[in-house]
Amino acid sequence: MSRIEILQVGPYPAWDEERLNATFTMHRYFEASDKVAFLAQHGSNIRAIATRGELGANRVMIEALPKLEVICVYGVGFDAVDLAAARERGIRVTNTPDVLTKDVADLGVAMMLAQARGMIGGEGWVRSGDWARKGLYPLQSRVHCKRAGILGLGRIGFEVAKRLSGFDMEIAYSDVGPKDYAKDWTFVADPVALAGRSDFLFVTLAASADTRHIVGSKVIEALGPEGMLINISRSSNIDEKALLDALENRTLGSAALDVFEGEPNLDPRFLALDNVLLQPHMASGTVETRKAMGALVFDNLSAHFDGRPLPTPVL
Ligand code: 8YV
């Protein structure tokens, strides 16, 4: 029997590539210099797309694959998949929820600590010899007992809040409504009001057209010159131009970001700033979690082609 053909949108770790290549014929889209010609050449036989959270699958790609049945996302966020295009053709979509939740929360909290306590600068202080030359490192800001706002109390937001409660922080959150699993935390419906009562504002919302730029100039202004914005969701949740303006003008104290518009080619204005911590979209990037994500992509593909229920469907 001929092997099932899959469009692979981006690279995976070697262990995932080995497993996928052993079972399926993988067409490596990311290596093709002429994407249109590549789709024209292989598109008619492709029955699945294996993609990553930030890469997704757009309408042009979906429409170039007449036999497409399923799109499997390596990542919890499926905002980069054109769901309308998939729905029109009855194409199934899967993601990798739960397995990455705690790693993403861990990195968000680590980013807050690293930025508030000046750990990157501290490292430079030691390595450059400034410690011996200039003496004590400039004093930084305390984290414990401060006020945290969580914008989006889903699985990741909940894990962030749980961790912050260990720092005796005063925790509030915004979501579509109060959550019964968040009794110890204060619900604040309006993101601007949430920012106004936060020293640290975590953005942990699943991105969609509805949440685009939910963190705009009003939220940023309310967070203020002493506040810190931490984004471990998607760049589209933040008005990046407003954020850059506020960081440059110091109307926002600081930011710690794992995601960027146009990543990995971020706006060069970020690179000139000393009040932002920049991370390369690595919140789910531990060996343990990435292995679990890869296994889930494979399990969803296998289940689909074996006619079994999908383990983690979103559509
Ligand atoms: C990426 C993510 O998929 O879970 C998500 O939504 O964006 C990430 O886990 C990961 O960086 C692999 O590209």
Coordinates of C-alpha atoms and ligand atoms in Angstrom, one line a residue:
M1 CA 0.0 0.0 0.0
S2 CA 1.3 3.5 -0.8
R3 CA 2.3 5.6 2.1
I4 CA 0.2 8.5 3.4
E5 CA 1.7 11.9 2.2
I6 CA 2.0 14.8 4.7
L7 CA 3.0 18.4 4.2
Q8 CA 5.5 19.3 7.0
V9 CA 5.4 23.1 7.4
G10 CA 8.4 23.5 9.7
P11 CA 11.2 21.4 11.2
Y12 CA 10.7 19.2 14.3
P13 CA 13.3 17.7 16.7
A14 CA 15.1 14.7 15.3
W15 CA 13.1 12.1 17.3
D16 CA 9.9 13.4 15.9
E17 CA 11.2 13.5 12.3
E18 CA 12.4 9.9 12.6
R19 CA 9.1 8.6 13.8
L20 CA 7.1 10.6 11.2
N21 CA 9.5 9.5 8.4
A22 CA 9.2 5.9 9.4
T23 CA 5.4 5.9 8.9
F24 CA 4.6 8.6 6.4
T25 CA 6.0 10.3 3.4
M26 CA 6.8 13.8 4.7
H27 CA 7.1 16.7 2.2
R28 CA 9.4 19.3 3.7
Y29 CA 7.7 22.6 2.8
F30 CA 10.1 24.7 4.8
E31 CA 13.0 23.6 2.7
A32 CA 11.4 24.4 -0.7
S33 CA 12.7 27.7 -2.2
D34 CA 9.6 28.0 -4.5
K35 CA 6.7 27.2 -2.2
V36 CA 4.1 27.6 -5.0
A37 CA 5.9 25.2 -7.3
F38 CA 6.3 22.8 -4.3
L39 CA 2.6 22.8 -3.6
A40 CA 1.8 22.4 -7.3
Q41 CA 4.2 19.4 -7.5
H42 CA 3.1 17.5 -4.4
G43 CA -0.3 19.0 -3.4
S44 CA -2.6 16.6 -5.1
N45 CA -1.5 13.6 -3.0
I46 CA -1.2 15.3 0.4
R47 CA -3.8 14.2 3.0
A48 CA -2.5 15.9 6.2
I49 CA -0.6 19.0 7.3
A50 CA 1.8 18.7 10.2
T51 CA 2.6 22.2 11.4
R52 CA 3.7 24.2 14.5
G53 CA 1.7 26.7 16.6
E54 CA 3.3 29.8 15.2
L55 CA 3.4 28.6 11.6
G56 CA -0.2 27.3 11.2
A57 CA -1.7 26.7 7.8
N58 CA -3.2 29.5 5.8
R59 CA -6.1 29.5 3.2
V60 CA -3.7 29.4 0.2
M61 CA -2.0 26.3 1.6
I62 CA -5.3 24.6 2.5
E63 CA -6.8 25.3 -0.9
A64 CA -3.7 24.0 -2.7
L65 CA -4.3 20.5 -1.1
P66 CA -7.5 19.0 -2.6
K67 CA -7.2 15.7 -0.6
L68 CA -6.4 17.4 2.7
E69 CA -8.2 15.7 5.7
V70 CA -6.5 16.8 8.8
I71 CA -4.2 19.6 10.1
C72 CA -2.1 18.7 13.2
V73 CA -0.6 21.5 15.2
Y74 CA 2.5 21.0 17.3
G75 CA 1.4 23.7 19.9
V76 CA -1.6 24.6 21.9
G77 CA -2.3 27.8 19.9
F78 CA -4.1 27.2 16.6
D79 CA -4.7 30.9 15.7
A80 CA -2.4 30.6 12.7
V81 CA -4.6 27.9 11.1
D82 CA -7.4 29.3 8.9
L83 CA -10.2 27.6 10.7
A84 CA -12.8 28.9 8.3
A85 CA -11.0 27.4 5.3
A86 CA -10.7 24.1 7.2
R87 CA -14.4 24.1 8.3
E88 CA -15.7 24.8 4.8
R89 CA -14.1 21.5 3.7
G90 CA -14.7 19.4 6.8
I91 CA -11.0 19.3 7.5
R92 CA -10.2 18.2 11.1
V93 CA -7.7 20.2 13.2
T94 CA -5.8 19.1 16.3
N95 CA -3.4 20.8 18.7
T96 CA -1.3 19.7 21.7
P97 CA -3.0 21.1 24.9
D98 CA -2.2 20.3 28.5
V99 CA 1.3 18.8 27.9
L100 CA 2.9 22.2 27.7
T101 CA 0.9 24.2 30.2
K102 CA 3.3 24.0 33.1
D103 CA 6.4 24.7 31.1
V104 CA 4.8 27.8 29.6
A105 CA 3.8 29.0 33.1
D106 CA 7.3 28.3 34.4
L107 CA 8.9 30.4 31.8
G108 CA 6.5 33.3 32.3
V109 CA 7.3 33.4 36.0
A110 CA 11.0 33.0 35.3
M111 CA 10.8 36.0 32.9
M112 CA 9.1 38.1 35.5
L113 CA 11.8 37.2 38.1
A114 CA 14.7 37.6 35.6
Q115 CA 13.5 41.0 34.5
A116 CA 12.4 42.4 37.9
R117 CA 15.6 41.3 39.6
G118 CA 17.9 42.4 36.7
M119 CA 19.4 38.9 36.3
I120 CA 20.6 39.4 32.7
G121 CA 22.3 42.6 33.6
G122 CA 23.7 41.0 36.8
E123 CA 25.3 38.2 34.7
G124 CA 26.9 40.9 32.5
W125 CA 28.1 42.7 35.6
V126 CA 30.0 39.6 36.7
R127 CA 31.4 38.6 33.3
S128 CA 32.5 42.1 32.3
G129 CA 34.4 42.7 35.4
D130 CA 32.1 45.5 36.5
W131 CA 31.5 43.9 39.8
A132 CA 35.2 44.1 40.7
R133 CA 35.6 47.5 39.0
K134 CA 32.4 49.3 40.0
G135 CA 31.2 47.4 43.1
L136 CA 27.7 46.6 44.0
Y137 CA 25.1 46.0 41.3
P138 CA 22.3 48.6 41.1
L139 CA 19.3 47.8 43.2
Q140 CA 16.3 46.2 41.5
S141 CA 12.6 45.7 42.2
R142 CA 11.0 43.2 44.6
V143 CA 8.6 40.6 43.3
H144 CA 7.0 39.0 46.3
C145 CA 3.8 40.5 47.8
K146 CA 3.3 42.7 44.8
R147 CA 0.1 42.8 42.6
A148 CA -0.2 40.5 39.6
G149 CA -2.8 40.6 36.9
I150 CA -3.5 37.6 34.7
L151 CA -5.2 38.4 31.4
G152 CA -6.9 35.1 30.5
L153 CA -7.3 32.6 33.3
G154 CA -7.3 29.5 31.1
R155 CA -5.0 26.5 31.7
I156 CA -1.8 28.5 31.4
G157 CA -3.1 31.6 33.2
F158 CA -4.2 29.3 36.1
E159 CA -0.8 27.7 36.4
V160 CA 0.9 31.1 36.4
A161 CA -1.5 32.3 39.1
K162 CA -0.8 29.2 41.2
R163 CA 2.9 29.8 41.0
L164 CA 2.5 33.5 41.9
S165 CA 0.5 32.7 44.9
G166 CA 3.7 31.0 46.2
F167 CA 5.2 34.5 46.1
D168 CA 2.4 35.9 48.3
M169 CA 1.3 38.1 45.5
E170 CA -2.1 39.7 45.3
I171 CA -3.7 38.1 42.3
A172 CA -6.5 39.4 40.0
Y173 CA -7.6 38.2 36.6
S174 CA -9.7 39.1 33.6
D175 CA -11.6 36.6 31.5
V176 CA -15.0 36.3 29.9
G177 CA -16.4 35.8 33.4
P178 CA -15.4 34.8 36.9
K179 CA -14.1 31.3 37.3
D180 CA -15.3 28.9 40.0
Y181 CA -11.8 27.5 40.3
A182 CA -10.3 30.9 41.2
K183 CA -12.0 31.6 44.5
D184 CA -8.9 33.2 46.1
W185 CA -8.3 35.6 43.2
T186 CA -10.2 38.7 42.3
F187 CA -12.1 38.9 39.0
V188 CA -11.8 42.2 37.2
A189 CA -13.8 42.2 33.9
D190 CA -12.1 45.2 32.3
P191 CA -8.4 44.6 31.1
V192 CA -7.7 48.3 31.6
A193 CA -8.9 48.2 35.2
L194 CA -6.9 45.0 35.7
A195 CA -3.7 46.7 34.4
G196 CA -4.4 49.7 36.7
R197 CA -4.2 47.5 39.8
S198 CA -1.2 45.4 38.6
D199 CA 2.5 45.7 39.1
F200 CA 3.0 42.7 36.7
L201 CA 0.5 41.9 33.9
F202 CA 0.7 38.5 32.4
V203 CA -0.9 37.9 29.0
T204 CA -2.0 34.3 28.8
L205 CA -5.0 34.5 26.5
A206 CA -5.6 32.1 23.6
A207 CA -5.3 34.5 20.5
S208 CA -8.1 35.0 18.1
A209 CA -9.6 37.8 16.0
D210 CA -11.5 38.9 19.1
T211 CA -8.4 39.3 21.3
R212 CA -6.3 41.1 18.7
H213 CA -4.6 44.1 20.4
I214 CA -6.6 43.6 23.6
V215 CA -3.5 45.0 25.2
G216 CA -3.5 48.4 23.5
S217 CA -2.4 51.9 24.6
K218 CA -5.0 52.2 27.3
V219 CA -4.0 48.9 29.1
I220 CA -0.3 49.9 28.7
E221 CA -0.9 53.3 30.1
A222 CA -2.8 51.9 33.0
L223 CA 0.1 49.5 33.8
G224 CA 2.3 52.6 34.0
P225 CA 5.9 53.5 34.5
E226 CA 6.4 51.1 37.3
G227 CA 4.6 48.2 35.7
M228 CA 5.8 45.2 33.8
L229 CA 4.1 43.4 30.9
I230 CA 4.8 39.7 30.4
N231 CA 3.6 38.0 27.2
I232 CA 3.7 34.2 26.8
S233 CA 0.7 34.0 24.5
R234 CA 0.8 35.5 21.0
S235 CA 2.1 38.8 19.7
S236 CA -1.3 39.6 18.1
N237 CA -2.8 40.1 21.6
I238 CA -0.6 43.2 22.0
D239 CA -0.5 46.4 20.0
E240 CA 3.3 46.1 19.4
K241 CA 3.7 49.7 18.1
A242 CA 2.0 51.1 21.2
L243 CA 4.1 48.8 23.4
L244 CA 7.4 50.0 21.7
D245 CA 6.3 53.6 22.0
A246 CA 5.6 53.2 25.8
L247 CA 8.9 51.3 26.4
E248 CA 10.8 54.0 24.6
N249 CA 9.1 56.9 26.4
R250 CA 9.2 55.0 29.7
T251 CA 5.5 55.4 30.2
L252 CA 5.6 51.6 30.7
G253 CA 8.3 50.4 33.1
S254 CA 9.4 47.2 31.4
A255 CA 8.3 44.1 29.4
A256 CA 9.3 40.5 29.1
L257 CA 8.3 38.9 25.8
D258 CA 8.5 35.4 24.3
V259 CA 6.5 36.2 21.2
F260 CA 6.8 38.9 18.5
E261 CA 5.1 40.1 15.3
G262 CA 6.9 38.7 12.3
E263 CA 9.1 36.5 14.6
P264 CA 11.9 35.4 14.3
N265 CA 12.5 38.8 12.6
L266 CA 11.3 41.2 15.3
D267 CA 11.1 44.9 15.1
P268 CA 14.7 46.3 15.5
R269 CA 13.3 48.9 17.9
F270 CA 13.2 46.2 20.5
L271 CA 16.9 45.6 20.3
A272 CA 17.8 49.1 21.2
L273 CA 15.8 49.0 24.5
D274 CA 17.3 48.2 27.9
N275 CA 13.9 47.8 29.6
V276 CA 12.7 44.7 27.8
L277 CA 13.7 41.0 28.2
L278 CA 13.5 39.2 24.8
Q279 CA 13.0 35.4 24.6
P280 CA 13.0 33.3 21.3
H281 CA 9.4 31.9 21.6
M282 CA 10.6 29.1 23.8
A283 CA 8.0 28.8 26.6
S284 CA 7.2 25.2 25.7
G285 CA 10.8 24.5 24.8
T286 CA 11.9 21.7 27.2
V287 CA 12.9 18.3 26.0
E288 CA 10.2 16.7 28.1
T289 CA 7.4 18.9 26.8
R290 CA 8.5 18.9 23.2
K291 CA 8.7 15.1 23.3
A292 CA 5.1 15.0 24.6
M293 CA 4.0 17.5 21.9
G294 CA 5.6 15.5 19.1
A295 CA 4.0 12.3 20.4
L296 CA 0.6 13.9 20.4
V297 CA 1.0 15.2 16.8
F298 CA 1.9 11.6 15.8
D299 CA -0.9 10.1 17.8
N300 CA -3.4 12.5 16.2
L301 CA -2.2 11.6 12.7
S302 CA -2.2 7.9 13.4
A303 CA -5.7 8.0 15.0
H304 CA -7.1 9.9 12.0
F305 CA -5.7 7.5 9.4
D306 CA -6.6 4.4 11.5
G307 CA -10.2 5.7 11.8
R308 CA -9.9 6.1 15.6
P309 CA -11.2 9.2 17.5
L310 CA -8.7 12.1 17.5
P311 CA -7.0 12.4 20.9
T312 CA -7.0 16.3 20.9
P313 CA -9.3 17.7 18.3
V314 CA -10.1 21.4 18.1
L315 CA -12.3 21.0 14.9
Ligands
8YV1 C1 5.2 26.4 19.5 C2 3.3 27.5 20.6 O1 4.3 25.6 18.8 O2 2.0 26.0 21.9 C3 2.0 27.0 21.1 O3 1.0 27.5 20.7 O4 3.3 28.5 20.0 C4 4.6 26.8 20.8 O5 4.5 25.7 21.6 C5 6.5 25.9 19.6 O6 7.3 26.9 19.8 C6 7.0 25.0 18.5 O7 7.2 25.8 17.4

